[in-house]
Coordinates of N, CA and C in Angstrom, one line a residue:
M1 N 65.8 99.4 70.2 CA 67.1 98.8 70.1 C 67.1 97.5 71.0
A2 N 67.6 96.4 70.4 CA 67.6 95.1 71.2 C 68.6 95.2 72.3
R3 N 68.3 94.6 73.4 CA 69.2 94.5 74.5 C 70.3 93.5 74.2
P4 N 71.5 93.8 74.6 CA 72.6 92.8 74.4 C 72.3 91.5 75.1
R5 N 72.7 90.4 74.5 CA 72.5 89.1 75.2 C 73.4 88.9 76.4
K6 N 74.6 89.5 76.4 CA 75.5 89.4 77.5 C 75.7 90.7 78.1
P7 N 75.8 90.8 79.4 CA 76.0 92.0 80.1 C 77.4 92.6 79.7
L8 N 77.4 93.9 79.6 CA 78.6 94.6 79.2 C 79.8 94.3 80.1
L9 N 79.5 94.2 81.4 CA 80.6 94.0 82.4 C 80.3 92.8 83.2
S10 N 81.4 92.1 83.6 CA 81.3 90.9 84.4 C 82.5 90.9 85.3
T11 N 82.4 90.2 86.4 CA 83.6 90.0 87.3 C 84.8 89.4 86.5
E12 N 84.5 88.4 85.7 CA 85.6 87.7 85.0 C 86.2 88.7 84.0
R13 N 85.5 89.5 83.3 CA 86.1 90.4 82.4 C 86.9 91.5 83.1
I14 N 86.4 92.0 84.2 CA 87.2 92.9 85.0 C 88.6 92.3 85.4
V15 N 88.5 91.1 86.0 CA 89.7 90.5 86.4 C 90.7 90.2 85.3
A16 N 90.2 89.7 84.2 CA 91.0 89.5 83.0 C 91.7 90.7 82.5
T17 N 91.0 91.8 82.5 CA 91.5 93.1 82.0 C 92.6 93.6 83.0
A18 N 92.3 93.5 84.3 CA 93.2 93.9 85.3 C 94.5 93.1 85.2
A19 N 94.3 91.8 85.0 CA 95.5 90.9 85.0 C 96.4 91.3 83.8
A20 N 95.7 91.6 82.6 CA 96.5 92.0 81.5 C 97.3 93.3 81.7
L21 N 96.7 94.2 82.5 CA 97.4 95.4 82.8 C 98.6 95.2 83.8
V22 N 98.3 94.3 84.8 CA 99.4 94.0 85.7 C 100.6 93.3 85.0
D23 N 100.2 92.3 84.1 CA 101.3 91.6 83.3 C 102.1 92.6 82.5
A24 N 101.4 93.6 81.9 CA 102.1 94.5 80.9 C 102.8 95.6 81.6
E25 N 102.2 96.2 82.7 CA 102.8 97.4 83.3 C 103.0 97.4 84.8
G26 N 102.6 96.3 85.4 CA 102.8 96.2 86.9 C 101.6 96.6 87.7
V27 N 101.6 96.3 88.9 CA 100.4 96.5 89.8 C 100.1 98.0 89.9
E28 N 101.1 98.9 89.8 CA 100.9 100.3 89.9 C 100.0 100.9 88.7
A29 N 99.9 100.1 87.6 CA 99.2 100.6 86.5 C 97.7 100.4 86.7
V30 N 97.3 99.7 87.7 CA 95.8 99.4 87.9 C 95.2 100.5 88.7
S31 N 94.2 101.1 88.2 CA 93.3 102.0 88.9 C 91.9 101.8 88.4
T32 N 90.9 102.2 89.2 CA 89.6 102.1 88.7 C 89.3 102.9 87.4
R33 N 90.0 104.1 87.4 CA 89.8 104.9 86.2 C 90.4 104.3 85.0
R34 N 91.6 103.7 85.1 CA 92.3 103.1 84.0 C 91.5 101.8 83.5
L35 N 91.0 101.1 84.5 CA 90.3 99.9 84.2 C 89.0 100.2 83.4
A36 N 88.3 101.2 83.9 CA 87.0 101.6 83.3 C 87.3 102.0 81.8
A37 N 88.4 102.8 81.6 CA 88.7 103.2 80.3 C 89.0 102.0 79.4
E38 N 89.8 101.0 79.9 CA 90.1 99.8 79.1 C 88.9 99.0 78.8
L39 N 87.9 99.0 79.7 CA 86.7 98.2 79.5 C 85.6 99.0 78.8
G40 N 85.8 100.3 78.6 CA 84.8 101.1 77.9 C 83.6 101.3 78.7
V41 N 83.7 101.4 80.0 CA 82.6 101.7 80.9 C 82.8 102.9 81.8
S42 N 81.8 103.3 82.5 CA 82.1 104.3 83.5 C 82.7 103.8 84.8
G43 N 83.5 104.6 85.4 CA 84.1 104.1 86.7 C 83.2 103.5 87.7
P44 N 82.1 104.2 88.0 CA 81.2 103.7 89.1 C 80.6 102.3 88.8
S45 N 80.6 101.9 87.5 CA 80.0 100.6 87.2 C 80.9 99.5 87.7
L46 N 82.1 99.7 87.9 CA 83.0 98.7 88.5 C 82.6 98.3 89.9
Y47 N 82.0 99.3 90.6 CA 81.7 99.1 92.0 C 80.5 98.1 92.2
N48 N 79.9 97.8 91.1 CA 78.8 96.8 91.2 C 79.4 95.4 91.4
H49 N 80.7 95.3 91.1 CA 81.4 94.0 91.2 C 82.5 94.0 92.2
F50 N 83.2 95.1 92.4 CA 84.3 95.2 93.4 C 84.2 96.5 94.1
R51 N 84.4 96.5 95.4 CA 84.3 97.7 96.2 C 85.5 98.6 96.1
T52 N 86.7 98.0 95.9 CA 87.9 98.8 95.8 C 88.9 98.2 94.8
K53 N 89.9 99.0 94.5 CA 91.0 98.5 93.6 C 91.7 97.3 94.2
D54 N 91.9 97.4 95.5 CA 92.6 96.3 96.2 C 91.8 95.0 96.1
E55 N 90.5 95.0 96.1 CA 89.7 93.8 95.9 C 90.0 93.2 94.5
I56 N 90.1 94.1 93.5 CA 90.4 93.7 92.1 C 91.7 93.0 92.1
L57 N 92.7 93.6 92.7 CA 94.1 93.0 92.7 C 94.1 91.7 93.4
E58 N 93.3 91.6 94.5 CA 93.2 90.3 95.2 C 92.6 89.2 94.3
A59 N 91.6 89.6 93.5 CA 91.0 88.7 92.6 C 92.0 88.2 91.5
V60 N 92.8 89.2 91.0 CA 93.8 88.8 90.0 C 94.8 87.8 90.6
A61 N 95.3 88.1 91.8 CA 96.2 87.2 92.5 C 95.6 85.8 92.7
D62 N 94.3 85.8 93.0 CA 93.6 84.5 93.3 C 93.4 83.7 92.0
A63 N 93.3 84.4 90.9 CA 93.1 83.8 89.6 C 94.4 83.0 89.2
V64 N 95.6 83.6 89.6 CA 96.8 82.9 89.4 C 97.0 81.7 90.3
S65 N 96.6 81.8 91.5 CA 96.6 80.7 92.5 C 95.7 79.5 91.9
A66 N 94.6 79.9 91.3 CA 93.7 78.9 90.8 C 94.3 78.0 89.7
R67 N 95.4 78.5 89.1 CA 96.0 77.7 88.0 C 97.0 76.7 88.5
I68 N 97.3 76.7 89.8 CA 98.3 75.8 90.4 C 97.7 74.4 90.5
D69 N 98.3 73.4 90.0 CA 97.9 72.0 90.0 C 97.9 71.5 91.5
L70 N 96.8 71.0 92.0 CA 96.8 70.4 93.3 C 96.4 68.9 93.3
S71 N 96.4 68.3 92.1 CA 95.9 66.9 92.0 C 96.8 66.0 92.7
M72 N 98.1 66.3 92.9 CA 99.0 65.4 93.6 C 98.7 65.3 95.1
F73 N 97.9 66.2 95.6 CA 97.6 66.1 97.0 C 96.3 65.5 97.3
A74 N 95.6 65.0 96.3 CA 94.3 64.2 96.5 C 94.6 63.0 97.3
E75 N 93.7 62.6 98.1 CA 93.9 61.4 99.0 C 94.1 60.1 98.2
D76 N 93.5 60.1 97.0 CA 93.7 58.8 96.2 C 94.9 58.9 95.2
D77 N 95.7 60.0 95.3 CA 96.8 60.1 94.3 C 97.9 59.2 94.9
P78 N 98.6 58.4 94.0 CA 99.6 57.5 94.5 C 101.0 58.1 94.9
R79 N 101.2 59.3 94.5 CA 102.5 59.9 94.7 C 102.8 60.1 96.2
D80 N 104.0 59.8 96.6 CA 104.4 60.0 98.0 C 104.6 61.5 98.3
W81 N 104.8 61.9 99.5 CA 104.8 63.3 99.9 C 105.9 64.1 99.2
R82 N 107.1 63.4 99.0 CA 108.2 64.1 98.4 C 107.9 64.4 96.9
T83 N 107.4 63.4 96.2 CA 107.1 63.5 94.8 C 106.0 64.6 94.6
A84 N 105.0 64.5 95.5 CA 103.9 65.5 95.4 C 104.4 66.9 95.6
L85 N 105.3 67.1 96.6 CA 105.8 68.4 96.8 C 106.6 68.9 95.5
H86 N 107.4 68.0 95.0 CA 108.1 68.4 93.8 C 107.2 68.8 92.6
D87 N 106.2 67.9 92.3 CA 105.4 68.2 91.2 C 104.5 69.5 91.4
W88 N 104.1 69.7 92.7 CA 103.4 70.9 93.0 C 104.2 72.1 92.8
A89 N 105.5 72.1 93.3 CA 106.4 73.2 93.2 C 106.6 73.6 91.8
V90 N 106.8 72.6 90.9 CA 107.0 72.9 89.5 C 105.8 73.6 88.9
S91 N 104.6 73.1 89.2 CA 103.3 73.7 88.7 C 103.2 75.1 89.3
Y92 N 103.5 75.3 90.6 CA 103.4 76.6 91.3 C 104.3 77.6 90.6
R93 N 105.6 77.2 90.4 CA 106.5 78.1 89.8 C 106.1 78.5 88.4
A94 N 105.5 77.5 87.6 CA 105.1 77.8 86.2 C 104.0 78.8 86.2
A95 N 103.0 78.7 87.2 CA 101.9 79.7 87.2 C 102.4 81.1 87.5
L96 N 103.4 81.2 88.5 CA 104.0 82.5 88.8 C 104.9 83.0 87.7
A97 N 105.6 82.1 87.1 CA 106.5 82.6 86.0 C 105.7 83.2 84.9
D98 N 104.5 82.8 84.6 CA 103.7 83.4 83.6 C 103.2 84.8 84.0
H99 N 103.2 85.1 85.3 CA 102.7 86.3 85.8 C 103.6 86.9 86.9
P100 N 104.8 87.2 86.5 CA 105.8 87.6 87.6 C 105.4 88.9 88.3
Q101 N 104.6 89.8 87.6 CA 104.2 91.0 88.3 C 103.2 90.8 89.4
V102 N 102.6 89.6 89.4 CA 101.6 89.3 90.5 C 102.3 88.7 91.7
V103 N 103.6 88.2 91.5 CA 104.3 87.5 92.6 C 104.3 88.3 93.9
P104 N 104.6 89.6 93.9 CA 104.6 90.4 95.2 C 103.2 90.3 95.9
L105 N 102.1 90.2 95.2 CA 100.8 90.1 95.8 C 100.7 88.7 96.5
L106 N 101.1 87.7 95.7 CA 101.0 86.3 96.3 C 101.9 86.1 97.4
A107 N 103.1 86.8 97.4 CA 104.0 86.6 98.5 C 103.5 87.0 99.9
R108 N 102.5 87.8 99.9 CA 101.9 88.2 101.2 C 101.2 87.1 101.9
G109 N 100.8 86.1 101.2 CA 100.0 85.0 101.7 C 98.6 85.0 101.2
P110 N 97.8 84.0 101.6 CA 96.5 83.8 100.9 C 95.4 84.8 101.4
G111 N 95.6 85.3 102.6 CA 94.6 86.2 103.2 C 93.2 85.6 103.1
R112 N 92.2 86.2 102.5 CA 90.9 85.6 102.4 C 90.6 85.0 101.0
R113 N 91.7 84.9 100.1 CA 91.5 84.5 98.7 C 91.1 83.0 98.7
P114 N 90.0 82.6 98.1 CA 89.5 81.2 98.1 C 90.5 80.2 97.5
A115 N 91.1 80.6 96.3 CA 92.0 79.6 95.6 C 93.3 79.5 96.4
G116 N 93.8 80.6 97.0 CA 95.0 80.6 97.8 C 94.8 79.7 99.1
L117 N 93.6 79.8 99.7 CA 93.3 79.0 100.8 C 93.2 77.5 100.5
R118 N 92.6 77.3 99.3 CA 92.6 75.9 98.9 C 94.0 75.3 98.7
V119 N 94.9 76.1 98.2 CA 96.3 75.6 98.1 C 96.8 75.3 99.5
A120 N 96.6 76.2 100.4 CA 97.1 76.0 101.8 C 96.6 74.8 102.4
D121 N 95.3 74.6 102.2 CA 94.6 73.4 102.8 C 95.1 72.1 102.2
A122 N 95.3 72.1 100.9 CA 95.8 70.9 100.2 C 97.2 70.5 100.7
V123 N 98.1 71.5 100.7 CA 99.5 71.2 101.1 C 99.5 70.7 102.6
F124 N 98.9 71.5 103.4 CA 98.9 71.1 104.9 C 98.3 69.8 105.1
G125 N 97.1 69.5 104.5 CA 96.5 68.3 104.7 C 97.3 67.1 104.2
A126 N 97.9 67.2 103.0 CA 98.7 66.1 102.5 C 99.9 65.8 103.4
M127 N 100.6 66.9 103.9 CA 101.8 66.6 104.7 C 101.4 66.0 106.0
V128 N 100.3 66.4 106.6 CA 99.8 65.7 107.9 C 99.5 64.3 107.6
R129 N 98.8 64.0 106.5 CA 98.4 62.6 106.2 C 99.7 61.8 106.0
A130 N 100.8 62.4 105.5 CA 102.0 61.7 105.2 C 102.7 61.4 106.5
G131 N 102.3 62.0 107.6 CA 102.9 61.7 108.9 C 103.7 62.9 109.5
W132 N 103.7 64.0 108.8 CA 104.4 65.2 109.4 C 103.5 65.7 110.5
P133 N 104.1 66.1 111.6 CA 103.3 66.8 112.7 C 102.8 68.1 112.1
P134 N 101.7 68.6 112.6 CA 101.1 69.8 112.0 C 102.0 71.0 112.0
A135 N 102.8 71.2 113.1 CA 103.7 72.4 113.1 C 104.8 72.2 112.0
Q136 N 105.2 71.0 111.7 CA 106.2 70.8 110.7 C 105.6 71.0 109.3
A137 N 104.3 70.5 109.2 CA 103.6 70.7 107.9 C 103.4 72.2 107.6
T138 N 103.2 73.0 108.6 CA 103.1 74.4 108.4 C 104.4 75.0 107.9
S139 N 105.5 74.5 108.5 CA 106.8 75.0 108.2 C 107.1 74.6 106.7
I140 N 106.7 73.4 106.3 CA 107.0 73.0 105.0 C 106.3 73.9 104.0
G141 N 105.0 74.1 104.2 CA 104.2 75.0 103.3 C 104.9 76.4 103.3
A142 N 105.3 76.9 104.4 CA 106.0 78.2 104.4 C 107.3 78.3 103.6
L143 N 108.1 77.3 103.9 CA 109.4 77.3 103.2 C 109.3 77.1 101.7
M144 N 108.3 76.3 101.3 CA 108.1 76.1 99.9 C 107.6 77.4 99.2
R145 N 106.8 78.1 99.9 CA 106.3 79.4 99.4 C 107.5 80.4 99.3
Y146 N 108.4 80.4 100.3 CA 109.5 81.3 100.2 C 110.4 80.9 99.0
F147 N 110.6 79.6 98.8 CA 111.5 79.2 97.7 C 110.9 79.4 96.4
V148 N 109.7 79.1 96.2 CA 109.1 79.2 94.8 C 108.8 80.7 94.5
T149 N 108.3 81.5 95.4 CA 108.0 82.9 95.1 C 109.4 83.6 94.8
G150 N 110.4 83.3 95.6 CA 111.7 83.9 95.4 C 112.2 83.6 94.0
S151 N 112.1 82.3 93.6 CA 112.6 81.9 92.3 C 111.9 82.6 91.2
A152 N 110.6 82.9 91.4 CA 109.8 83.5 90.4 C 109.9 85.1 90.3
L153 N 110.5 85.7 91.3 CA 110.6 87.1 91.3 C 111.4 87.7 90.2
G154 N 112.4 87.0 89.8 CA 113.3 87.5 88.8 C 114.2 86.5 88.2
S155 N 114.9 86.8 87.2 CA 115.9 85.9 86.6 C 117.3 86.1 87.0
F156 N 117.9 85.1 87.6 CA 119.4 85.2 87.9 C 120.2 85.4 86.6
A157 N 119.9 84.7 85.6 CA 120.7 84.7 84.4 C 120.6 86.1 83.7
R158 N 119.4 86.6 83.6 CA 119.1 87.8 82.9 C 119.7 89.0 83.7
G159 N 120.2 88.8 84.9 CA 120.8 89.9 85.6 C 122.2 90.2 85.2
F160 N 122.8 89.4 84.3 CA 124.1 89.6 83.8 C 124.0 90.1 82.3
V161 N 124.8 91.2 82.0 CA 124.8 91.8 80.7 C 125.5 90.8 79.7
D162 N 125.2 90.9 78.4 CA 125.8 90.0 77.5 C 127.1 90.7 76.8
D163 N 127.7 91.6 77.5 CA 128.9 92.3 77.0 C 130.1 91.7 77.7
E164 N 130.9 91.0 77.0 CA 132.1 90.4 77.6 C 133.0 91.3 78.2
A165 N 133.1 92.6 77.7 CA 134.0 93.6 78.2 C 133.6 94.0 79.6
A166 N 132.4 93.7 80.1 CA 131.9 94.1 81.4 C 132.6 93.3 82.5
Y167 N 133.2 92.2 82.1 CA 133.8 91.3 83.1 C 135.3 91.2 82.9
D168 N 135.9 92.3 83.2 CA 137.4 92.3 83.1 C 138.0 91.2 84.0
P169 N 138.8 90.3 83.4 CA 139.4 89.3 84.3 C 140.3 89.8 85.4
A170 N 140.8 91.0 85.3 CA 141.6 91.6 86.3 C 140.7 91.8 87.6
D171 N 139.5 92.2 87.3 CA 138.5 92.5 88.4 C 137.7 91.3 88.8
Y172 N 137.3 90.5 87.8 CA 136.4 89.4 88.0 C 137.0 88.1 87.4
P173 N 138.0 87.5 88.0 CA 138.7 86.4 87.4 C 137.8 85.1 87.2
H174 N 136.7 85.1 87.8 CA 135.8 83.9 87.7 C 134.6 84.1 86.9
L175 N 134.5 85.2 86.2 CA 133.2 85.5 85.5 C 133.5 85.6 84.0
G176 N 134.4 84.8 83.5 CA 134.8 84.9 82.1 C 133.7 84.4 81.2
Q177 N 132.7 83.7 81.7 CA 131.6 83.2 80.9 C 130.3 83.9 81.2
A178 N 130.3 84.8 82.1 CA 129.1 85.5 82.6 C 128.3 86.1 81.5
H179 N 129.0 86.6 80.4 CA 128.2 87.3 79.4 C 127.3 86.3 78.6
L180 N 127.5 85.0 78.8 CA 126.7 84.0 78.1 C 125.4 83.7 78.8
L181 N 125.3 84.1 80.1 CA 124.2 83.6 80.9 C 122.9 84.1 80.4
A182 N 122.8 85.4 79.9 CA 121.5 85.9 79.5 C 120.9 85.2 78.4
E183 N 121.7 84.7 77.4 CA 121.2 84.0 76.2 C 120.8 82.6 76.6
R184 N 121.2 82.1 77.8 CA 120.9 80.8 78.2 C 119.9 80.9 79.4
Q185 N 119.2 81.9 79.5 CA 118.4 82.2 80.7 C 117.5 81.1 81.2
R186 N 116.7 80.6 80.3 CA 115.8 79.5 80.7 C 116.5 78.3 81.2
K187 N 117.5 77.9 80.6 CA 118.2 76.7 81.0 C 118.9 76.9 82.4
V188 N 119.5 78.1 82.5 CA 120.2 78.4 83.8 C 119.2 78.5 84.9
D189 N 118.1 79.3 84.7 CA 117.2 79.5 85.8 C 116.4 78.3 86.2
E190 N 116.0 77.5 85.2 CA 115.2 76.3 85.5 C 116.2 75.2 86.1
G191 N 117.4 75.2 85.7 CA 118.4 74.3 86.3 C 118.6 74.7 87.8
A192 N 118.7 76.0 88.0 CA 118.9 76.4 89.4 C 117.7 76.1 90.3
F193 N 116.5 76.2 89.7 CA 115.3 75.9 90.5 C 115.3 74.4 90.8
E194 N 115.6 73.6 89.8 CA 115.5 72.1 90.1 C 116.6 71.7 91.1
T195 N 117.8 72.3 91.0 CA 118.9 72.0 91.9 C 118.5 72.4 93.3
G196 N 117.9 73.6 93.5 CA 117.5 74.0 94.8 C 116.4 73.2 95.4
L197 N 115.4 72.9 94.5 CA 114.3 72.1 94.9 C 114.7 70.7 95.4
A198 N 115.6 70.1 94.6 CA 116.1 68.7 95.0 C 116.8 68.8 96.3
A199 N 117.6 69.8 96.5 CA 118.4 70.0 97.8 C 117.4 70.2 99.0
L200 N 116.4 71.0 98.7 CA 115.4 71.2 99.8 C 114.7 69.9 100.1
L201 N 114.2 69.2 99.1 CA 113.5 67.9 99.4 C 114.4 66.9 100.0
D202 N 115.7 66.8 99.6 CA 116.6 65.9 100.2 C 116.7 66.2 101.7
G203 N 116.8 67.4 102.0 CA 116.9 67.8 103.4 C 115.7 67.4 104.2
L204 N 114.5 67.6 103.6 CA 113.3 67.2 104.3 C 113.2 65.7 104.4
A205 N 113.7 65.0 103.4 CA 113.6 63.5 103.5 C 114.5 63.0 104.6
V206 N 115.6 63.6 104.8 CA 116.5 63.2 106.0 C 115.8 63.5 107.3
R207 N 115.1 64.6 107.4 CA 114.4 65.0 108.6 C 113.2 64.0 108.8
Y208 N 112.6 63.7 107.7 CA 111.4 62.8 107.8 C 111.8 61.4 108.3
A209 N 112.9 60.9 107.8 CA 113.4 59.6 108.2 C 113.9 59.6 109.6
A210 N 114.5 60.7 110.1 CA 115.0 60.7 111.4 C 114.0 61.0 112.5
Q211 N 113.0 61.8 112.1 CA 112.0 62.3 113.1 C 110.6 61.7 112.9
V212 N 110.1 62.0 111.7 CA 108.7 61.5 111.5 C 108.6 60.0 111.2
G213 N 109.5 59.5 110.4 CA 109.5 58.1 110.0 C 109.6 57.2 111.3
Q214 N 110.3 57.7 112.3 CA 110.4 56.9 113.5 C 109.4 57.3 114.6
G215 N 108.5 58.2 114.2 CA 107.5 58.6 115.2 C 108.0 59.3 116.4
S216 N 109.1 60.1 116.2 CA 109.6 60.7 117.4 C 109.4 62.2 117.5
G217 N 108.4 62.7 116.8 CA 108.1 64.1 116.9 C 107.8 64.6 118.3
S218 N 108.3 65.7 118.7 CA 108.1 66.2 120.1 C 106.7 66.9 120.2
A219 N 106.3 67.1 121.4 CA 105.0 67.8 121.6 C 105.0 69.2 120.9
S220 N 106.1 69.9 120.9 CA 106.2 71.2 120.3 C 106.1 71.1 118.8
D221 N 106.5 70.0 118.2 CA 106.4 69.8 116.8 C 105.0 69.6 116.3
R222 N 104.1 69.1 117.2 CA 102.8 68.6 116.8 C 101.9 69.7 116.5
G223 N 102.0 70.8 117.2 CA 101.2 72.0 116.9 C 99.7 71.8 116.8
T224 N 99.0 72.6 116.1 CA 97.6 72.5 115.9 C 97.2 72.7 114.5
G225 N 96.0 72.1 114.1 CA 95.6 72.3 112.7 C 95.3 73.7 112.3
A226 N 95.2 74.6 113.3 CA 94.9 76.0 113.0 C 96.1 76.6 112.2
E227 N 97.3 76.0 112.3 CA 98.5 76.6 111.7 C 98.4 76.4 110.2
A228 N 97.5 75.7 109.7 CA 97.4 75.4 108.2 C 97.3 76.7 107.4
A229 N 96.6 77.7 108.0 CA 96.4 79.0 107.2 C 97.7 79.7 106.8
D230 N 98.8 79.4 107.5 CA 100.1 80.0 107.1 C 100.8 79.1 106.1
A231 N 100.3 78.0 105.7 CA 101.1 77.0 104.9 C 101.4 77.5 103.5
E232 N 100.5 78.3 102.8 CA 100.8 78.6 101.4 C 100.0 79.9 101.0
A233 N 100.5 80.4 99.8 CA 99.9 81.6 99.3 C 98.7 81.3 98.5

C-alpha cells in the first residue's frame, strides 16, 4: 500500500479542528479524546504535537490573534496614533466577533503566545514612537484590550427579547422600543462600539495634547519598556 503524501495529522489541522469545536460548542467541548475522534486518530497521537489540552487552546487563541491587522503600527505607515488605534480596534473586534467563544481565553492576556505578543509589541512600540511615555503606552494597550474584549463578549441588543409585552410601560416607561433591538442587533452593537471608541480616543487626544504634546510627562509616567508585555492580548 502506498504511503499517503501528506501526514494524517498536523499542528494546523489540530488547531483548526479545535477552533471549530470551540466556535460551535465552547471551550468546554474541547478534550483530547473528543479531538482525536473528530480527527479520526488515536488520542496519544495528539501528544506528538501538543503536550496538553491547554496548549491546544492556547494555539487556538493565538490563531485568532494572528488575524488582527497590525499594518497601521508599521514605522512607515502614515496614520497618526489616534487613527492607528481606531483602525486596529476595528480589526481587533472583528477578529474576536468571528470567534466569541475564544474571547475569554484572549482576555487573560498574551502569556507566551507569539501572535499575541506581536500585537502587544506593535501597540506599545507605536504609542512610544508617537510620544507617549512607556507607562502611558502600557495603559493604553490595557484599556483598549478591556474595551474591545468587553464589546466582543456578547451582544447588548440581543439581550432584549423581541416581545413587546415584556416591556409593560407601567414598569418600564422608557423601554417602549426595546423589543426592536434584537432585530437591529448589528446596527445597535456596532454603533455602540464606534461611539465608545470615539469617546475613548477623544479622551486620549485631550490627554495627549495636555501632557504628551507639551512634553510634560512626569517621571512616574515614563515607566520602563518592560511594561510592554501587559499592553495587549
